[in-house]
mmCIF file of C-alpha atoms in Angstrom:
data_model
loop_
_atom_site.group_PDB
_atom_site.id
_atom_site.type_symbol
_atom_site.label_atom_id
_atom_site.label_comp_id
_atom_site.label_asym_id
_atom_site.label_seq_id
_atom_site.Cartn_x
_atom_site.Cartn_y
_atom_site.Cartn_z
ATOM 1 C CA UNK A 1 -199.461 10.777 -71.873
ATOM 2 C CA UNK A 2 -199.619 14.572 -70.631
ATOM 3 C CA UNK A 3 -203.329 14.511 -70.185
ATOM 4 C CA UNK A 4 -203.322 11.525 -68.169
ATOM 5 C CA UNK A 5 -200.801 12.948 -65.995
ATOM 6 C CA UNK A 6 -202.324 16.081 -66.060
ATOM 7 C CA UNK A 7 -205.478 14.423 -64.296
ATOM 8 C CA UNK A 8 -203.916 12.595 -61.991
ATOM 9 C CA UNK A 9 -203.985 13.708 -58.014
ATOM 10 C CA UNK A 10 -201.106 15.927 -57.310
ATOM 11 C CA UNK A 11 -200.391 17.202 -60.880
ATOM 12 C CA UNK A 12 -199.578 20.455 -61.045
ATOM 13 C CA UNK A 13 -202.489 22.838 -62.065
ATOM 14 C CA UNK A 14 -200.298 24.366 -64.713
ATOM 15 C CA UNK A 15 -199.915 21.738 -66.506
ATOM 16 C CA UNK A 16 -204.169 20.742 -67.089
ATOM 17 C CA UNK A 17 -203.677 24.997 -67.836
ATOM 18 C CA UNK A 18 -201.202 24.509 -70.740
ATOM 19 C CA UNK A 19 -203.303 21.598 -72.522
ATOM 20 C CA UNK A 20 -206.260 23.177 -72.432
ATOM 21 C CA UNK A 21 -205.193 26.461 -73.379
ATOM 22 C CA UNK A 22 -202.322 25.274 -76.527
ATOM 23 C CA UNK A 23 -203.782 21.605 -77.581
ATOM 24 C CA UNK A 24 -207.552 21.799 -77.868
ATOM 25 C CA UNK A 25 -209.159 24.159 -80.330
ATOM 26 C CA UNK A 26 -212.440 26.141 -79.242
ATOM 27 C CA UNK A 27 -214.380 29.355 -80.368
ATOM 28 C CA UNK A 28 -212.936 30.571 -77.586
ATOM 29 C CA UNK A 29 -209.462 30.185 -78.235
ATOM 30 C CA UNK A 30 -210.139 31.526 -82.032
ATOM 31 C CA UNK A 31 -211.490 34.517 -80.480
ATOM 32 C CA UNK A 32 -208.415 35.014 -78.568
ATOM 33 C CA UNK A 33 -206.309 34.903 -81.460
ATOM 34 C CA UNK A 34 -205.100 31.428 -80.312
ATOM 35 C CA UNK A 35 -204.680 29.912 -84.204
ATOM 36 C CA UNK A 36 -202.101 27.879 -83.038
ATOM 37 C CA UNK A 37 -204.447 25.691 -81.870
ATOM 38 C CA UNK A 38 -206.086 24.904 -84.972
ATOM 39 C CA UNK A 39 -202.834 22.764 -85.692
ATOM 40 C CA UNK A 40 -201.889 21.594 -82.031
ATOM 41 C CA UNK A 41 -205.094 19.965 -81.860
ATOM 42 C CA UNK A 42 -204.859 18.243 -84.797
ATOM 43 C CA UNK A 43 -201.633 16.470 -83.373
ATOM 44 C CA UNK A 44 -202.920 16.303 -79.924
ATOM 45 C CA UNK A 45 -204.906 13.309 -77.959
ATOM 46 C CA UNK A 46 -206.548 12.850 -74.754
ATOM 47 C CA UNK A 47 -206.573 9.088 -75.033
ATOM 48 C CA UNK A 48 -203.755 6.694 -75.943
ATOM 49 C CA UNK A 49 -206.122 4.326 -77.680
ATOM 50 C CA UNK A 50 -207.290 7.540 -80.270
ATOM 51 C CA UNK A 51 -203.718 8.458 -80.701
ATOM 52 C CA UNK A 52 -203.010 4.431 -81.616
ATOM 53 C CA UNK A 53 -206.001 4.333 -84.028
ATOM 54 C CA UNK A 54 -205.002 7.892 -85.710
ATOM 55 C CA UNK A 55 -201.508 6.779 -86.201
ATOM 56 C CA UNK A 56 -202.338 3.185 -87.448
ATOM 57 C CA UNK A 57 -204.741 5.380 -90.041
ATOM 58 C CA UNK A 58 -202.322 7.917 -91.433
ATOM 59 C CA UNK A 59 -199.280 4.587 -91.468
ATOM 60 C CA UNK A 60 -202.448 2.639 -93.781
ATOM 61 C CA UNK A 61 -203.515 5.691 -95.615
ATOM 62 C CA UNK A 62 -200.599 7.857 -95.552
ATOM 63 C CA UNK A 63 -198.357 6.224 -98.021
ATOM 64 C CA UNK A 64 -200.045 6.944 -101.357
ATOM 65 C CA UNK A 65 -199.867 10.403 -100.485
ATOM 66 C CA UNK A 66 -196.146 10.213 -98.777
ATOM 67 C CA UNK A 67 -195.076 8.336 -102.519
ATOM 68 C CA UNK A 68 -196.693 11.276 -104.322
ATOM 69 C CA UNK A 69 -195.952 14.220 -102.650
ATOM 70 C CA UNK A 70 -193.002 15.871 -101.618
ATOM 71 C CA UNK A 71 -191.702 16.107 -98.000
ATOM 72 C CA UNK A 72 -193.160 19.840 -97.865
ATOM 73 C CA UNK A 73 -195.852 19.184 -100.096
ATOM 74 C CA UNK A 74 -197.315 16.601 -97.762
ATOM 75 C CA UNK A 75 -196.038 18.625 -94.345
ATOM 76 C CA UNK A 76 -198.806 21.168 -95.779
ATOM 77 C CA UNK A 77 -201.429 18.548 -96.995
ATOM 78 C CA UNK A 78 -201.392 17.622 -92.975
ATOM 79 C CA UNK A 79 -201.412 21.127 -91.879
ATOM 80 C CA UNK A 80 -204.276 22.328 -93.760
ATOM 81 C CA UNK A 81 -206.358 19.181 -93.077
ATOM 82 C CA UNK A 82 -205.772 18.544 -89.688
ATOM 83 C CA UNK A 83 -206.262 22.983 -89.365
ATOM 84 C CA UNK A 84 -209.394 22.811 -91.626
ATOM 85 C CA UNK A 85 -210.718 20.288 -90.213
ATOM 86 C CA UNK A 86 -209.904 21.919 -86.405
ATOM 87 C CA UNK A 87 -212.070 24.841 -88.056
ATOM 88 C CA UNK A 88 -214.890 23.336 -89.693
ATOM 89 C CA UNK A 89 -215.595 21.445 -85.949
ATOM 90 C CA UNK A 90 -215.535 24.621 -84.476
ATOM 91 C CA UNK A 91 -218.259 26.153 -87.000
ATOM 92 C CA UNK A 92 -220.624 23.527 -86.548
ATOM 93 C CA UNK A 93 -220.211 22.694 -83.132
ATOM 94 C CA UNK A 94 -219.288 25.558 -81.536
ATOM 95 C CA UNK A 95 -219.516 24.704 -77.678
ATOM 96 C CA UNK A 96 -217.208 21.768 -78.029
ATOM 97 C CA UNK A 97 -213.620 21.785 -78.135
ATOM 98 C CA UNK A 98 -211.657 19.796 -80.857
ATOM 99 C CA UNK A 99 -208.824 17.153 -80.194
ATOM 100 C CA UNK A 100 -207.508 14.682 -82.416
ATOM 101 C CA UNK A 101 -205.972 14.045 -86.179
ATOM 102 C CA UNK A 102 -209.360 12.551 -87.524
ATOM 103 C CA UNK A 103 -209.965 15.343 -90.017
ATOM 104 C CA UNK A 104 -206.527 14.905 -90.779
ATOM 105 C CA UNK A 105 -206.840 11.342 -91.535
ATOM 106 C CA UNK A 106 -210.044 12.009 -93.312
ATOM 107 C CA UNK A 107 -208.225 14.648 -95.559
ATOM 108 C CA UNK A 108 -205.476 11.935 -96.116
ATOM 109 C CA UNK A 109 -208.005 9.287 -97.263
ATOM 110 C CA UNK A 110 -209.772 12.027 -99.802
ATOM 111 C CA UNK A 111 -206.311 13.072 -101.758
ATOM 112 C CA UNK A 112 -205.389 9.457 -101.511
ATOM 113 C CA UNK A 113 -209.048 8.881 -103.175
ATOM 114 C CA UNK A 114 -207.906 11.193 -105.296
ATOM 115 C CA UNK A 115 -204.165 10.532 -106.444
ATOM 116 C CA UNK A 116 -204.851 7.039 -106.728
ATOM 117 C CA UNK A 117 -208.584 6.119 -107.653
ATOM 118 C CA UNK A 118 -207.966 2.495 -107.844
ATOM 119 C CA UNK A 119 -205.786 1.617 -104.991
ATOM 120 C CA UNK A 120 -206.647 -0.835 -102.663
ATOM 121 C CA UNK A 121 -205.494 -0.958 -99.130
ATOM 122 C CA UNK A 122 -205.053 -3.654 -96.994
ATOM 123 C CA UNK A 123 -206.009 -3.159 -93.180
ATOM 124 C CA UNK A 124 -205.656 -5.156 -89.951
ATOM 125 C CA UNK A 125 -208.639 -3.753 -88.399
ATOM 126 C CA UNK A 126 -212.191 -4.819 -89.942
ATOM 127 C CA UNK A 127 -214.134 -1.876 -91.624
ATOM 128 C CA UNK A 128 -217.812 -2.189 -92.549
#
């Protein structure tokens, strides 16, 4: 919701500033010292429709992992993916900035993969 009002005409320049510089992840910003954006990005979308797909991903996937794992056991299962995947993006693509919990999703899926070998999961949205 910020970065749509944050491109809208008459938005305050500050706020565009503040996303930028706190919720996407960049060489840059590592170089800066600006780690906290390896986890603000990871929590962070531009569009509404990425941030709907995320969420519907972690609700699916999520719940092996939320039945195994403690409360702060899974709080840093999401921190590390979501910051290890921020960091592997900015390795191998180093002119693009990072946004989105995808590589935290994808992290989810793997210890789910992992916990639970056999599991099936039932989805609302086809997948090939």
């Amino acid at each position: 919701a910020l970065w749509g009002l944050s491109r809208r005409k008459g938005a305050p320049p500050w706020l565009s500033r503040a996303l930028h510089g706190n919720t996407m992840c960049s060489l840059n910003h590592l170089r800066s010292l600006r780690l906290h954006t390896l986890l603000t990005s990871a929590v962070s979308h531009e569009r509404a429709v990425h941030f709907a797909i995320n969420t519907y991903g972690l609700a699916v996937f999520g719940g092996v992992a939320a039945s195994s794992l403690s409360s702060p056991e899974l709080a840093a299962l999401l921190a590390s993916c979501g910051a290890a995947a921020s960091a592997c993006h900015v390795i191998v693509h180093p002119l693009n900035p990072v946004l989105g919990a995808s590589g935290m999703l994808m992290g989810v899926v793997t210890v789910d993969g992992f916990l639970e070998p056999r599991h099936l999961f039932r989805m609302i949205l086809p997948v090939p």
